[in-house]
Structure formats: structure tokens, C-alpha cells
GROMACS .gro file of C-alpha atoms in nm:
model
  285
    1LEU     CA    1   1.623  -1.265  -0.551
    2PHE     CA    2   1.572  -0.887  -0.525
    3PRO     CA    3   1.787  -0.605  -0.671
    4GLU     CA    4   2.100  -0.526  -0.473
    5SER     CA    5   2.026  -0.154  -0.482
    6ILE     CA    6   1.718   0.058  -0.555
    7THR     CA    7   1.846   0.386  -0.697
    8THR     CA    8   1.653   0.400  -1.025
    9GLU     CA    9   1.289   0.371  -1.122
   10GLN     CA   10   1.365   0.054  -1.321
   11GLN     CA   11   1.527  -0.115  -1.020
   12SER     CA   12   1.227  -0.018  -0.807
   13LEU     CA   13   0.990  -0.162  -1.069
   14VAL     CA   14   1.183  -0.492  -1.070
   15LEU     CA   15   1.151  -0.507  -0.691
   16VAL     CA   16   0.774  -0.449  -0.697
   17LYS     CA   17   0.724  -0.707  -0.973
   18LYS     CA   18   0.922  -0.969  -0.783
   19LEU     CA   19   0.744  -0.893  -0.455
   20LEU     CA   20   0.409  -0.937  -0.627
   21ALA     CA   21   0.511  -1.263  -0.795
   22VAL     CA   22   0.661  -1.407  -0.476
   23SER     CA   23   0.359  -1.303  -0.268
   24VAL     CA   24   0.111  -1.463  -0.507
   25SER     CA   25   0.329  -1.774  -0.525
   26CYS     CA   26   0.331  -1.789  -0.146
   27VAL     CA   27  -0.048  -1.776  -0.132
   28THR     CA   28  -0.100  -2.045  -0.395
   29TYR     CA   29   0.162  -2.274  -0.239
   30MET     CA   30   0.056  -2.238   0.123
   31ARG     CA   31  -0.311  -2.280   0.032
   32GLY     CA   32  -0.233  -2.598  -0.163
   33LEU     CA   33  -0.367  -2.480  -0.498
   34PHE     CA   34  -0.111  -2.646  -0.726
   35PRO     CA   35   0.125  -2.948  -0.713
   36GLU     CA   36   0.487  -2.925  -0.600
   37SER     CA   37   0.605  -2.951  -0.961
   38SER     CA   38   0.458  -2.605  -1.028
   39TYR     CA   39   0.712  -2.437  -0.799
   40GLY     CA   40   1.081  -2.365  -0.789
   41THR     CA   41   1.272  -2.294  -0.467
   42ARG     CA   42   1.457  -1.973  -0.382
   43TYR     CA   43   1.596  -1.838  -0.056
   44LEU     CA   44   1.582  -1.494   0.102
   45ASP     CA   45   1.834  -1.533   0.384
   46ASP     CA   46   1.684  -1.813   0.596
   47LEU     CA   47   1.339  -1.784   0.436
   48CYS     CA   48   1.262  -2.064   0.189
   49LEU     CA   49   1.037  -1.934  -0.088
   50LYS     CA   50   0.833  -2.138  -0.334
   51ILE     CA   51   0.802  -1.953  -0.666
   52LEU     CA   52   0.542  -2.038  -0.933
   53ARG     CA   53   0.686  -2.144  -1.266
   54GLU     CA   54   0.538  -2.238  -1.602
   55ASP     CA   55   0.450  -2.600  -1.536
   56LYS     CA   56   0.304  -2.737  -1.859
   57SER     CA   57   0.153  -3.031  -1.671
   58CYS     CA   58  -0.063  -2.793  -1.462
   59LEU     CA   59  -0.294  -2.565  -1.657
   60GLY     CA   60  -0.390  -2.372  -1.344
   61SER     CA   61  -0.037  -2.265  -1.257
   62LEU     CA   62   0.027  -2.165  -1.620
   63GLN     CA   63  -0.281  -1.944  -1.603
   64ILE     CA   64  -0.171  -1.772  -1.280
   65VAL     CA   65   0.172  -1.699  -1.430
   66LYS     CA   66  -0.006  -1.531  -1.724
   67TRP     CA   67  -0.219  -1.328  -1.480
   68ILE     CA   68   0.094  -1.205  -1.304
   69GLN     CA   69   0.256  -1.114  -1.636
   70GLY     CA   70  -0.055  -0.916  -1.730
   71CYS     CA   71  -0.031  -0.725  -1.403
   72PHE     CA   72   0.337  -0.655  -1.480
   73ASP     CA   73   0.228  -0.476  -1.799
   74ALA     CA   74  -0.008  -0.251  -1.601
   75LEU     CA   75   0.266  -0.182  -1.344
   76GLU     CA   76   0.514  -0.086  -1.615
   77LYS     CA   77   0.266   0.165  -1.756
   78GLN     CA   78   0.179   0.290  -1.404
   79TYR     CA   79  -0.190   0.226  -1.465
   80VAL     CA   80  -0.284  -0.028  -1.199
   81ASN     CA   81  -0.388   0.106  -0.859
   82PHE     CA   82  -0.519  -0.206  -0.692
   83GLY     CA   83  -0.534  -0.578  -0.760
   84PHE     CA   84  -0.680  -0.867  -0.571
   85TYR     CA   85  -0.701  -1.244  -0.583
   86ALA     CA   86  -1.018  -1.394  -0.438
   87LEU     CA   87  -1.071  -1.756  -0.335
   88SER     CA   88  -1.443  -1.821  -0.352
   89SER     CA   89  -1.687  -2.102  -0.289
   90ASN     CA   90  -2.004  -1.994  -0.464
   91PRO     CA   91  -2.166  -1.768  -0.382
   92THR     CA   92  -1.935  -1.641  -0.108
   93VAL     CA   93  -1.572  -1.531  -0.083
   94THR     CA   94  -1.351  -1.726   0.156
   95GLU     CA   95  -1.026  -1.529   0.130
   96MET     CA   96  -0.916  -1.216  -0.057
   97TYR     CA   97  -0.556  -1.106  -0.110
   98GLN     CA   98  -0.520  -0.735  -0.181
   99PHE     CA   99  -0.228  -0.553  -0.344
  100LYS     CA  100  -0.228  -0.173  -0.357
  101PHE     CA  101   0.019   0.021  -0.571
  102LYS     CA  102   0.130   0.385  -0.571
  103TYR     CA  103   0.373   0.560  -0.803
  104LYS     CA  104   0.579   0.852  -0.677
  105ASN     CA  105   0.900   1.050  -0.710
  106LYS     CA  106   0.998   1.195  -0.376
  107VAL     CA  107   1.302   1.261  -0.158
  108PRO     CA  108   1.492   0.933  -0.112
  109ARG     CA  109   1.364   0.748   0.191
  110MET     CA  110   1.201   0.421   0.270
  111ASP     CA  111   0.897   0.355   0.486
  112ILE     CA  112   0.867   0.000   0.608
  113SER     CA  113   0.547  -0.114   0.776
  114SER     CA  114   0.482  -0.471   0.871
  115ASN     CA  115   0.319  -0.636   1.167
  116ARG     CA  116   0.269  -0.296   1.336
  117ARG     CA  117   0.641  -0.222   1.322
  118GLU     CA  118   0.758   0.088   1.135
  119PHE     CA  119   1.103   0.211   1.041
  120VAL     CA  120   1.226   0.511   0.846
  121ALA     CA  121   1.575   0.484   0.707
  122GLY     CA  122   1.796   0.573   0.415
  123LEU     CA  123   1.725   0.398   0.088
  124CYS     CA  124   1.966   0.107   0.070
  125SER     CA  125   1.977  -0.261  -0.010
  126LYS     CA  126   1.964  -0.363   0.356
  127ASP     CA  127   1.640  -0.171   0.417
  128VAL     CA  128   1.474  -0.313   0.106
  129LYS     CA  129   1.575  -0.664   0.205
  130GLN     CA  130   1.445  -0.618   0.559
  131ALA     CA  131   1.113  -0.478   0.438
  132SER     CA  132   1.065  -0.756   0.186
  133ARG     CA  133   1.157  -1.027   0.434
  134LEU     CA  134   0.917  -0.893   0.698
  135LEU     CA  135   0.631  -0.876   0.452
  136LEU     CA  136   0.688  -1.226   0.313
  137ARG     CA  137   0.750  -1.384   0.653
  138THR     CA  138   0.427  -1.233   0.789
  139LEU     CA  139   0.237  -1.362   0.485
  140TYR     CA  140   0.382  -1.712   0.526
  141LEU     CA  141   0.294  -1.723   0.895
  142LEU     CA  142  -0.059  -1.604   0.825
  143MET     CA  143  -0.109  -1.870   0.557
  144GLN     CA  144  -0.009  -2.141   0.805
  145ASP     CA  145  -0.278  -2.033   1.050
  146LEU     CA  146  -0.578  -2.003   0.818
  147GLY     CA  147  -0.824  -2.291   0.816
  148PRO     CA  148  -0.869  -2.532   0.522
  149LEU     CA  149  -1.034  -2.414   0.202
  150PRO     CA  150  -1.362  -2.556   0.069
  151SER     CA  151  -1.326  -2.835  -0.188
  152ASP     CA  152  -1.500  -2.639  -0.465
  153VAL     CA  153  -1.294  -2.321  -0.445
  154THR     CA  154  -1.250  -2.091  -0.746
  155LEU     CA  155  -0.969  -1.838  -0.790
  156SER     CA  156  -1.045  -1.504  -0.952
  157MET     CA  157  -0.848  -1.182  -1.001
  158LYS     CA  158  -0.944  -0.823  -1.070
  159LEU     CA  159  -0.738  -0.514  -1.146
  160LEU     CA  160  -0.851  -0.157  -1.076
  161TYR     CA  161  -0.681   0.140  -1.237
  162TYR     CA  162  -0.600   0.508  -1.199
  163ASN     CA  163  -0.871   0.654  -1.422
  164ASP     CA  164  -0.689   0.980  -1.493
  165VAL     CA  165  -0.399   0.812  -1.675
  166THR     CA  166  -0.540   0.479  -1.799
  167PRO     CA  167  -0.684   0.472  -2.154
  168LYS     CA  168  -1.044   0.358  -2.159
  169ASP     CA  169  -0.969   0.077  -2.401
  170TYR     CA  170  -0.660  -0.051  -2.215
  171GLN     CA  171  -0.650  -0.415  -2.107
  172PRO     CA  172  -0.339  -0.600  -1.988
  173PRO     CA  173  -0.249  -0.913  -2.188
  174GLY     CA  174  -0.486  -1.194  -2.087
  175PHE     CA  175  -0.744  -0.959  -1.931
  176LYS     CA  176  -1.082  -0.830  -2.040
  177GLU     CA  177  -1.334  -0.577  -1.916
  178ASP     CA  178  -1.491  -0.687  -1.589
  179GLY     CA  179  -1.804  -0.881  -1.683
  180SER     CA  180  -1.946  -0.935  -1.336
  181PRO     CA  181  -1.933  -0.610  -1.136
  182GLY     CA  182  -2.110  -0.667  -0.810
  183ASP     CA  183  -2.077  -0.729  -0.441
  184LEU     CA  184  -1.817  -0.955  -0.287
  185LEU     CA  185  -1.996  -1.143  -0.012
  186PHE     CA  186  -1.846  -1.324   0.283
  187ALA     CA  187  -2.049  -1.584   0.472
  188GLY     CA  188  -1.943  -1.434   0.807
  189ASP     CA  189  -1.796  -1.107   0.934
  190PRO     CA  190  -1.487  -1.018   0.726
  191VAL     CA  191  -1.177  -0.854   0.872
  192ASN     CA  192  -0.880  -0.685   0.706
  193LEU     CA  193  -0.538  -0.820   0.805
  194LYS     CA  194  -0.250  -0.580   0.742
  195VAL     CA  195   0.038  -0.791   0.616
  196GLY     CA  196   0.283  -0.511   0.542
  197SER     CA  197   0.417  -0.261   0.290
  198VAL     CA  198   0.738  -0.171   0.111
  199SER     CA  199   0.809   0.179  -0.021
  200THR     CA  200   1.085   0.320  -0.240
  201ASP     CA  201   1.139   0.658  -0.407
  202PHE     CA  202   0.925   0.543  -0.697
  203HIS     CA  203   0.674   0.282  -0.579
  204LEU     CA  204   0.467   0.177  -0.281
  205MET     CA  205   0.317  -0.170  -0.249
  206LYS     CA  206   0.083  -0.268   0.034
  207VAL     CA  207  -0.051  -0.615   0.105
  208ARG     CA  208  -0.366  -0.702   0.297
  209VAL     CA  209  -0.565  -1.020   0.347
  210THR     CA  210  -0.941  -1.025   0.403
  211THR     CA  211  -1.118  -1.328   0.543
  212GLU     CA  212  -1.388  -1.421   0.792
  213LYS     CA  213  -1.305  -1.327   1.148
  214LYS     CA  214  -1.370  -1.680   1.276
  215ARG     CA  215  -1.094  -1.814   1.048
  216VAL     CA  216  -0.825  -1.590   1.200
  217ASN     CA  217  -0.597  -1.747   1.460
  218LYS     CA  218  -0.560  -1.555   1.788
  219ALA     CA  219  -0.189  -1.524   1.717
  220ASP     CA  220  -0.271  -1.311   1.412
  221SER     CA  221  -0.523  -1.084   1.585
  222ASN     CA  222  -0.263  -0.806   1.605
  223LEU     CA  223  -0.280  -0.779   1.225
  224ILE     CA  224  -0.651  -0.693   1.223
  225GLU     CA  225  -0.718  -0.337   1.109
  226LYS     CA  226  -0.939  -0.135   1.339
  227ASN     CA  227  -1.230  -0.079   1.103
  228GLY     CA  228  -1.491  -0.246   1.323
  229PRO     CA  229  -1.660  -0.580   1.257
  230THR     CA  230  -1.911  -0.450   1.001
  231GLU     CA  231  -1.696  -0.207   0.803
  232ILE     CA  232  -1.398  -0.252   0.580
  233SER     CA  233  -1.178  -0.010   0.387
  234HIS     CA  234  -1.251   0.008   0.018
  235GLN     CA  235  -0.924  -0.047  -0.166
  236GLY     CA  236  -1.018   0.060  -0.517
  237LEU     CA  237  -1.014   0.440  -0.488
  238ASP     CA  238  -0.743   0.686  -0.579
  239CYS     CA  239  -0.496   0.684  -0.293
  240GLU     CA  240  -0.295   1.005  -0.318
  241GLU     CA  241  -0.441   1.130   0.008
  242GLU     CA  242  -0.288   1.060   0.347
  243GLU     CA  243  -0.356   0.713   0.487
  244GLU     CA  244  -0.560   0.840   0.782
  245GLU     CA  245  -0.787   1.044   0.558
  246GLU     CA  246  -0.823   0.751   0.319
  247GLU     CA  247  -0.935   0.508   0.589
  248GLU     CA  248  -1.191   0.753   0.724
  249SER     CA  249  -1.338   0.850   0.386
  250THR     CA  250  -1.357   0.511   0.213
  251LYS     CA  251  -1.523   0.284   0.467
  252ILE     CA  252  -1.833   0.115   0.331
  253ASN     CA  253  -2.066  -0.159   0.439
  254LEU     CA  254  -1.916  -0.507   0.405
  255LEU     CA  255  -2.193  -0.613   0.167
  256ASN     CA  256  -2.072  -0.349  -0.079
  257LEU     CA  257  -1.711  -0.447  -0.030
  258ALA     CA  258  -1.545  -0.380  -0.361
  259PHE     CA  259  -1.748  -0.279  -0.660
  260SER     CA  260  -2.066  -0.093  -0.557
  261GLN     CA  261  -1.865   0.222  -0.603
  262GLU     CA  262  -2.145   0.460  -0.703
  263GLU     CA  263  -2.246   0.494  -0.338
  264VAL     CA  264  -1.895   0.609  -0.248
  265ILE     CA  265  -1.762   0.820  -0.534
  266GLY     CA  266  -2.050   0.861  -0.781
  267PRO     CA  267  -2.113   0.679  -1.111
  268GLU     CA  268  -1.914   0.934  -1.314
  269LYS     CA  269  -1.593   0.829  -1.133
  270LYS     CA  270  -1.653   0.456  -1.121
  271ARG     CA  271  -1.321   0.280  -1.148
  272LYS     CA  272  -1.217   0.091  -1.458
  273VAL     CA  273  -1.199  -0.280  -1.371
  274SER     CA  274  -1.066  -0.575  -1.569
  275GLU     CA  275  -1.035  -0.946  -1.505
  276PRO     CA  276  -0.903  -1.269  -1.661
  277GLU     CA  277  -1.109  -1.586  -1.684
  278LYS     CA  278  -1.195  -1.741  -1.347
  279LEU     CA  279  -0.997  -2.049  -1.256
  280PRO     CA  280  -1.177  -2.352  -1.100
  281LEU     CA  281  -0.946  -2.542  -0.865
  282ASN     CA  282  -1.125  -2.874  -0.826
  283SER     CA  283  -0.810  -3.084  -0.849
  284ARG     CA  284  -0.597  -2.924  -0.581
  285LYS     CA  285  -0.317  -3.125  -0.425
   0.00000   0.00000   0.00000
């Protein structure tokens, strides 16, 4: 499923692409967004994974596959900084799945963080496999514990970029300039759940889930980030700084969760944002 070794930038890119695709597939499968026919089955050791495929009988799953392929283009060019999928029931967001990306070229090592467990080890296939398995297993367990979705849910996606390297006119295939910049509102108090991260010499990918606190099972409370009930870390800023500094400097009020960026970094540095067409999911399985 994943590369046997991660010694080149291309192998690292393949890993990140596959982790993104498998993670998004996990979310859509566990939240019952598409029929069984839209998924293939793969195994990572004892972990059974359902992977989205191009199911011509399901327009929704075809669209998500195109979204993922568009994100791949931005990853290849090292433009995308942050992407998220939001499940919304107008006018509020129910769940948000956040993917943060960094590009680097440092001394070979791997940092693995998942479920408050951290390891530092040599860069090898075993470490990559362990990191990936921990991240995906945590995500699967979290999906099982979240409450049911509203019947009128809509899936949307947005990509935010590194402004200093991304051309102003760049759009991944299937994407357009964000036409609805504004606040992402939750009906209740939102919390960030830290799913995990995988890091190689060349890439870092972090996964978080944001949802209302009342929808989080007690068993998953150890995943909640300590931002306080009315603050949440903004995930769309440049992230070259240390993690501790980032969390302190980018907290904003929950009502300005993602795109009221002028208050945080000034209008001259507002991040470039793009999106595909929103996807109504009225005929979920």
C-alpha cells in the first residue's frame, strides 16, 4: 500500500499522496457518504482499509476522486499548505477534517506523533509503516465514535497555499478561486482533535478533526487539543515556525475559524484559497 522505503523526495511524495487518499476515503466510508460499490479493499497489516475508486454509478464518489487528484497536483508543485473537508448542514459546520502539509529537506529522521505518543527513529520502512498505521487506526476509531450526520449534509473542500511560491493565477485541476470566503460556524463549541502526523526528510502531514464538543465520545477526549473551549488554532497560516510558537500566535475566536484572516495577519497577506464545487449528499447510503 505504501512505499517500502522513503529515501527520495519522490517516494516521500507518493507516501503523502496515498496517506491523504486513504484518510479521505476512511472519512467518507465511515461517515456513510457513498455506497459500498464506490470502494475497494486494501490491507495495512491487520487494518482493513476502504479506498475510494472511480465508481461511474456514483457521481459523488467520482467528484471526490477528482478533488483528491487536484490536491495531488498542488502537492507535487509544493504549493498547498493546508486543506480541509467540511461536512455542513446549512448554515453550520458539523465536522471538519484538516490536513496540513510542510515541505522540507533536513537531516534524515522521522517524527511520529499520534494519540499523544511520540517516537524519534531512523528513517526506514518500519517507522513509516508504524506512523501511517497509528494515524489511520486513530482516524478509524474516531469515526466510529462520532454521532450520526444530519440528513441534508453537504461536503465542501478548500485548499490554502504558501503565498510566497504559489502563482496568483494557479488553480489545481477541478478547482476555482474561493467564491465564498467567510466564517465557518459550528452550532456548539468546537474542539480540535489531534489525529496524528507523519514526517519524512521531505514532507510533513498532520491530520486533525474539528467537531462540536458534545459529539466527542469520552474515549476520544485524550485527543482534544488544549486550546480552551472558545478558541481554536487557525490552520491556514505559514507554518515554518516551531509548533509551540504557532499554537500561541494563531489562536482566534471560533466564530472566525478559518477565513477571517485580516484580523490575524493583515489583508496584504491574506492566504490564497481555492475550492471545487460543493457536493450535496442527499442520497447517502
